[in-house]
mmCIF file of C-alpha atoms in Angstrom:
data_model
loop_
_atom_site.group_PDB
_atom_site.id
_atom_site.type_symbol
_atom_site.label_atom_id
_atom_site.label_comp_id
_atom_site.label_asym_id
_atom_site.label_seq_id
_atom_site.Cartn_x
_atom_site.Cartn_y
_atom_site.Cartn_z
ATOM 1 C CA UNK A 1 68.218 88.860 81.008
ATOM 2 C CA UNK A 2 65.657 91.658 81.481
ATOM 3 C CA UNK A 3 65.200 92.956 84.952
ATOM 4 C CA UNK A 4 61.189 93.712 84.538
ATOM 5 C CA UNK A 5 59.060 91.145 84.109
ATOM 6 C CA UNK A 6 54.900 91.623 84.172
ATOM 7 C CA UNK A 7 52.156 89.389 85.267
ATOM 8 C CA UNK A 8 50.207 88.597 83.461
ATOM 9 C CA UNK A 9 51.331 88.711 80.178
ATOM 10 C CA UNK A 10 47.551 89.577 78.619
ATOM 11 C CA UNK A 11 44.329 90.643 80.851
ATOM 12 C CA UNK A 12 41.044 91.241 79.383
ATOM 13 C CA UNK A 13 38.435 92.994 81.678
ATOM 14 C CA UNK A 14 35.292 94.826 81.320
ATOM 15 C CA UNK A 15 35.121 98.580 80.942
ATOM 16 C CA UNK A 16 34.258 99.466 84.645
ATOM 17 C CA UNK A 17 36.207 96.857 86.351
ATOM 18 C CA UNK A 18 39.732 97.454 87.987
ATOM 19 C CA UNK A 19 42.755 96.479 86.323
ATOM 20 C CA UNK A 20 46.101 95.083 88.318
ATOM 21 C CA UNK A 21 49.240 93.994 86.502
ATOM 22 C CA UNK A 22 52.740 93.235 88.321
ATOM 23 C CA UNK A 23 55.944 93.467 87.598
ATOM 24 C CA UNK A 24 59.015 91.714 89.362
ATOM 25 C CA UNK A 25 62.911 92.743 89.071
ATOM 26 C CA UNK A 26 66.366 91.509 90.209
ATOM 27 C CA UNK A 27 67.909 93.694 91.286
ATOM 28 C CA UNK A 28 68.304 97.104 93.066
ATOM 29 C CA UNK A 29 66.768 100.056 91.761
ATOM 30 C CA UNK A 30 66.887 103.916 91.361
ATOM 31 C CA UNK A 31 63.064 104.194 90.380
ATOM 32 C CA UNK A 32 60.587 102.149 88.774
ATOM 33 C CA UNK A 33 58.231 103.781 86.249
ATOM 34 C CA UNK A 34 55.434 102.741 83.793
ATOM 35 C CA UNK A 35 54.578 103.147 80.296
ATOM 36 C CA UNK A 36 51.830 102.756 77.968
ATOM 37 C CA UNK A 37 52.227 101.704 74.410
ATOM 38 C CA UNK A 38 48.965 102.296 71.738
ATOM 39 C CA UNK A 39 49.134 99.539 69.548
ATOM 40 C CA UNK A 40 52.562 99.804 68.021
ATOM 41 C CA UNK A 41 53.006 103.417 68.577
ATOM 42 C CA UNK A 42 55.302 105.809 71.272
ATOM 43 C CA UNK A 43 55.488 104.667 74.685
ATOM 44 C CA UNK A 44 53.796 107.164 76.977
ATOM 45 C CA UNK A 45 55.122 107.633 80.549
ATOM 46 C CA UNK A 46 52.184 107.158 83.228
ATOM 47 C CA UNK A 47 53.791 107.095 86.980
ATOM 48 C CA UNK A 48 57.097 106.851 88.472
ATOM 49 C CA UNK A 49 57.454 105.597 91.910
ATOM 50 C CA UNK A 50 61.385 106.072 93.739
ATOM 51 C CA UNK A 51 62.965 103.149 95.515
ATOM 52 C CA UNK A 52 62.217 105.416 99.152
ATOM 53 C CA UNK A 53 58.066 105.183 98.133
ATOM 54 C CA UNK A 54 55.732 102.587 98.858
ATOM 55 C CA UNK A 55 52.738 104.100 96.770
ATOM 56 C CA UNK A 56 51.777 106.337 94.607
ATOM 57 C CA UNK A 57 48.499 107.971 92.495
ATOM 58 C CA UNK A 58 47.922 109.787 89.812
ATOM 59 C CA UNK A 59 44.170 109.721 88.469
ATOM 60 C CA UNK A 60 42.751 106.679 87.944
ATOM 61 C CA UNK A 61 46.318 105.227 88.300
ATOM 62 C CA UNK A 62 47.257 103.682 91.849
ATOM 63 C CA UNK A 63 51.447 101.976 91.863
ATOM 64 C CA UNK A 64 52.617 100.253 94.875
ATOM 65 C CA UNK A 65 56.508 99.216 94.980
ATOM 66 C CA UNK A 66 57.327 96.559 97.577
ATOM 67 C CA UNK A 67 61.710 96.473 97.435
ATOM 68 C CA UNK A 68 61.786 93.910 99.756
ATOM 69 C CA UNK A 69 60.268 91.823 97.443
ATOM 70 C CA UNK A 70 61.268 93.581 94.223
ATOM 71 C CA UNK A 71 57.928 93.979 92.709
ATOM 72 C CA UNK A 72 55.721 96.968 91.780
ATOM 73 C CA UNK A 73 52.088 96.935 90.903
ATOM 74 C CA UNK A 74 50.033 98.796 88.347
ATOM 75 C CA UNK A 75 45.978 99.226 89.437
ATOM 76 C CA UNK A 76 44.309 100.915 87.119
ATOM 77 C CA UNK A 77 41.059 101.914 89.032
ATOM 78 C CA UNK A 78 36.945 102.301 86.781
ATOM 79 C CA UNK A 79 38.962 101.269 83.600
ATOM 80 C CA UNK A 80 38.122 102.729 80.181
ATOM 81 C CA UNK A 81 37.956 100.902 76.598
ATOM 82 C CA UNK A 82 40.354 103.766 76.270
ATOM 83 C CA UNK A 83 42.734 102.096 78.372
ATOM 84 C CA UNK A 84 43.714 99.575 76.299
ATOM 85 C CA UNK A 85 46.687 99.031 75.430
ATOM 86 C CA UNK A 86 50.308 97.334 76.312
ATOM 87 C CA UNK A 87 51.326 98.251 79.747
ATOM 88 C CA UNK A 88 55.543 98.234 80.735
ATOM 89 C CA UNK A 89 57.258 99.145 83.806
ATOM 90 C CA UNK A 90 60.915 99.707 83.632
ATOM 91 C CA UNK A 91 63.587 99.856 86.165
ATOM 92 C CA UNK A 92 66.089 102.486 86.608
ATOM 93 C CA UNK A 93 69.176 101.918 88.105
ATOM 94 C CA UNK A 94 70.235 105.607 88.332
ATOM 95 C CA UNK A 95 73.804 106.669 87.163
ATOM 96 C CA UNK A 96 75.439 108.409 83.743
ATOM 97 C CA UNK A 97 73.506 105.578 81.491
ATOM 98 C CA UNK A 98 69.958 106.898 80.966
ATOM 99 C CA UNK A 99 68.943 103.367 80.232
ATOM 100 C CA UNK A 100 65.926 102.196 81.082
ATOM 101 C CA UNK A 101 65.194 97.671 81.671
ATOM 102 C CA UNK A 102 62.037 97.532 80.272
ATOM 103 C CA UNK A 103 59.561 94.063 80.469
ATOM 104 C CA UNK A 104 57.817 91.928 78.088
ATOM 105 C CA UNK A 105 54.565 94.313 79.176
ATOM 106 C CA UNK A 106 50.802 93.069 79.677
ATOM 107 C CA UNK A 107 48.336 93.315 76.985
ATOM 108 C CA UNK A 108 45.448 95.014 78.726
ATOM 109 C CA UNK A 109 42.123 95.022 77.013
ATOM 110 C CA UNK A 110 39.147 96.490 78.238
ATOM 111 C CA UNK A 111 35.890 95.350 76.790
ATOM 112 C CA UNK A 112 32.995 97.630 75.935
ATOM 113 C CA UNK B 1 53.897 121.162 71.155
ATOM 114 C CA UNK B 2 57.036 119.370 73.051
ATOM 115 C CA UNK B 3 57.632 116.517 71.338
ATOM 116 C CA UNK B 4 60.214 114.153 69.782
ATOM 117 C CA UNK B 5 59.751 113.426 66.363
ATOM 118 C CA UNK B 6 61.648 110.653 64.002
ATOM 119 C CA UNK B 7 61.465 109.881 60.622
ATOM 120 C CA UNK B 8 61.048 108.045 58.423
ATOM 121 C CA UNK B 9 58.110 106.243 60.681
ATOM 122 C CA UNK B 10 58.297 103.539 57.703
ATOM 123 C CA UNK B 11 61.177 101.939 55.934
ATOM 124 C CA UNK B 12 61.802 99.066 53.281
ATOM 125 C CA UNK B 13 65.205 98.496 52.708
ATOM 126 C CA UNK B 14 67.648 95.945 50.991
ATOM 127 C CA UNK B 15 70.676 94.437 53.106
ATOM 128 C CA UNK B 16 73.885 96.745 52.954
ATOM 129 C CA UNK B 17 72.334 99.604 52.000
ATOM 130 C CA UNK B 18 73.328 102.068 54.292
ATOM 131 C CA UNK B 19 70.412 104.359 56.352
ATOM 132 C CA UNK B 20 69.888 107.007 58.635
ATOM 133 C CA UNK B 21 66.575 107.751 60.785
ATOM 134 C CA UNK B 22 66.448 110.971 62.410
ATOM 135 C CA UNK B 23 65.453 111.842 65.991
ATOM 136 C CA UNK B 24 64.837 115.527 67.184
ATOM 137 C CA UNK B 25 63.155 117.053 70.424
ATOM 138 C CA UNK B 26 62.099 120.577 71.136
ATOM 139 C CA UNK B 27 62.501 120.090 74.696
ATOM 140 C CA UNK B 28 65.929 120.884 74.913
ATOM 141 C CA UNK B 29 66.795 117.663 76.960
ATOM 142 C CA UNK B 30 69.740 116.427 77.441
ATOM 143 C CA UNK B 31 69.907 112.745 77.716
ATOM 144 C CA UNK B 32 68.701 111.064 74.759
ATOM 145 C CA UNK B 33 68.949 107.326 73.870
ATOM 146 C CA UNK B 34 67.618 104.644 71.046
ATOM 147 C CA UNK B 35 65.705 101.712 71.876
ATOM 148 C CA UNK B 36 64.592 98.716 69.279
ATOM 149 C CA UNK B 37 61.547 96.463 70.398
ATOM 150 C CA UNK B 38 60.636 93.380 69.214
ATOM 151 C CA UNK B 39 58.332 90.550 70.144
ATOM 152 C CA UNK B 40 58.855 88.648 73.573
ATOM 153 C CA UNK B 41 61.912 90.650 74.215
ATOM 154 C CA UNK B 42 60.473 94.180 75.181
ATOM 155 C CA UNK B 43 62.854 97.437 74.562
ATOM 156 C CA UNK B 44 66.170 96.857 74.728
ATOM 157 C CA UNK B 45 68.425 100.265 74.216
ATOM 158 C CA UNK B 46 71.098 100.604 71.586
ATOM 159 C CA UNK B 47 72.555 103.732 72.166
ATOM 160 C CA UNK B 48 72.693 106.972 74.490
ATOM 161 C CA UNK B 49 74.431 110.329 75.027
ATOM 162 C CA UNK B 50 74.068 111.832 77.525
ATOM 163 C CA UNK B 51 75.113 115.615 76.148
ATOM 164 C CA UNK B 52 76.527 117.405 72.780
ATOM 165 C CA UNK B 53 79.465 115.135 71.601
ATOM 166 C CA UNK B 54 79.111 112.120 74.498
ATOM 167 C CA UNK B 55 77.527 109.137 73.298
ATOM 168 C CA UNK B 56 78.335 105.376 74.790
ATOM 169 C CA UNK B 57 76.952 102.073 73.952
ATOM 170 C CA UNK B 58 73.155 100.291 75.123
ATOM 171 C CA UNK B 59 72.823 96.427 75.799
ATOM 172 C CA UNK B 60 72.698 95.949 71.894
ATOM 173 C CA UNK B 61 74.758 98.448 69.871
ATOM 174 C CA UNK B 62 76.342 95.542 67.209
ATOM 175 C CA UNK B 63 75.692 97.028 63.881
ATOM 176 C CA UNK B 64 74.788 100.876 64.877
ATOM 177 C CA UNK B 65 75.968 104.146 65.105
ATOM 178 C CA UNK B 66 75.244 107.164 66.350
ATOM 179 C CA UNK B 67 76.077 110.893 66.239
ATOM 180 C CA UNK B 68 75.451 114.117 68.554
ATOM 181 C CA UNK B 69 76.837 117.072 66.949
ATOM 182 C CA UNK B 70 73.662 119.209 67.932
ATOM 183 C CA UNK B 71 71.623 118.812 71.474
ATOM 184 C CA UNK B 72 68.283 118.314 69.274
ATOM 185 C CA UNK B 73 69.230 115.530 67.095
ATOM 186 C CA UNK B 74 70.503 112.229 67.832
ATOM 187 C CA UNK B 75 70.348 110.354 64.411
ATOM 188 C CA UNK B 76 70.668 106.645 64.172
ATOM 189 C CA UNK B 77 72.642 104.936 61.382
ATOM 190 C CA UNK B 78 72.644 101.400 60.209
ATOM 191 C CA UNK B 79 75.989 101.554 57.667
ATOM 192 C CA UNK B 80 75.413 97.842 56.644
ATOM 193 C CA UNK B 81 71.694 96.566 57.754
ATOM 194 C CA UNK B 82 71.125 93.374 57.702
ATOM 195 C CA UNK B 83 67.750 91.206 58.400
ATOM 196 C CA UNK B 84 68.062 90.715 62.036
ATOM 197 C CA UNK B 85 67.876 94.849 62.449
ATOM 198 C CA UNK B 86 64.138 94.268 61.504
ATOM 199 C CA UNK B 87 62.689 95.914 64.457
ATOM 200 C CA UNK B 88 60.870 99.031 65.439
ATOM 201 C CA UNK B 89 63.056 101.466 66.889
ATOM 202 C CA UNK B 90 62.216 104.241 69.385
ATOM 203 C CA UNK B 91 63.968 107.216 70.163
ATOM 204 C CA UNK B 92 63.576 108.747 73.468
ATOM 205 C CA UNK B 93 65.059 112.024 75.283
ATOM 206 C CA UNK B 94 65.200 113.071 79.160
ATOM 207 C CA UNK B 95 65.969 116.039 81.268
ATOM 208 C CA UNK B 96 66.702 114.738 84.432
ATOM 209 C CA UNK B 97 67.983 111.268 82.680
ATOM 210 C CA UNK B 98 64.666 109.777 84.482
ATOM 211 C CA UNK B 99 61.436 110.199 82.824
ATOM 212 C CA UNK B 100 62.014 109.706 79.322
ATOM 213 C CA UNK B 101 59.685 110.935 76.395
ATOM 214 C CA UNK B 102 59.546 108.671 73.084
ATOM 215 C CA UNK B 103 59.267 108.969 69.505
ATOM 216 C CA UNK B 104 56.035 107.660 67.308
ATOM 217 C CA UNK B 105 58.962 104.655 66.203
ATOM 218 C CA UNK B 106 60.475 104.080 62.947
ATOM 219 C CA UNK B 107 59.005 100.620 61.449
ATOM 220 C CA UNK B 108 62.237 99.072 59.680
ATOM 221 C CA UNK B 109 62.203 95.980 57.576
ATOM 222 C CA UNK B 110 65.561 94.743 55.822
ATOM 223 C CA UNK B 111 65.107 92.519 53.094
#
């Protein structure tokens, strides 16, 4: 089964307004990271956040990573009709394998 | 311009008839791996070498192979497709085997 899983699965917001999504995993990780995804195109790395981090920024982009609980949260701060898009985090258990778990991803869309 | 770069983005094909897409980065990474997406199951990854000549199986590598005879390219091939390898594929390379940069996808539908 996949380790990521986001909530929620679709968000619509206006442009201006903060965006959160979560994600949940099962097990222990390396890192956590996120990606964007345009409609159908490449997947475009945002953040990554290590398993030793509780929070990080970059821009408008605030992740929090809570190991206790195995979750991670994605706050995307003023948001932009620009920002829309399909949102993924994916876990990183470390090692030779180079494999990323991805999620199902949230469907973020950001109304003019 | 670093990028990674795969073609074709767009392919029609019949069952059985044997393909290849290409992958290539300028970055001179060496991790690179293959992903397929498809609806309500996210990216799952096929294949992934981690250098010239080292490759090793993903979660899903039934029906693929793969090649890494050059540190730049990292070509998929389906030798037999059939319809359930309808799926868009992503290729994606790494230095440090964490961040990982993707491909535009290749669109594949097997008839």
């Amino acid at each position: 089964s996949q380790q990521g899983e986001e909530d929620p699965q679709a968000l619509s917001i206006q442009e201006g307004e903060n965006a959160t999504m979560n994600c949940s995993y099962k097990t222990s990780i390396n890192n956590l990271q996120w990606y964007r995804q345009n409609s159908g195109r490449g997947l475009v790395h945002l953040i990554l956040i290590r398993s030793n981090e509780r929070e990080k920024h970059s821009g408008r982009l605030r992740v929090t990573l809570d190991t206790s609980k195995k979750s991670s949260s994605l706050l995307i701060t003023a948001s932009r009709t620009a920002d829309t898009a399909s949102y993924f985090c994916a876990t990183d258990f470390g090692g030779a394998t180079n494999k990323l778990i991805f999620g199902t991803g949230t469907l973020l869309a950001v109304q003019p | 311009e670093a990028q990674v770069t795969q073609n074709p983005r767009y392919l029609i094909t019949v069952t059985g008839k044997k393909l290849t897409v290409t992958c290539s980065q300028n970055m001179n990474h060496e991790y690179m791996s293959w992903y397929r997406q498809d609806p309500g199951l996210g990216l799952r990854q096929i294949y992934y070498s981690m250098n010239v000549e080292v490759t090793d199986k993903g979660d899903v590598p039934e029906g693929y192979k793969v090649s890494r005879k050059e540190k730049r390219n990292f070509p998929l091939i389906l030798e037999s497709p059939s319809p359930n390898q309808t799926s868009l594929y992503f290729c994606a390379s790494s230095f440090s085997g964490e961040t990982q940069y993707f491909g535009p996808g290749t669109r594949l539908l097997v008839l």
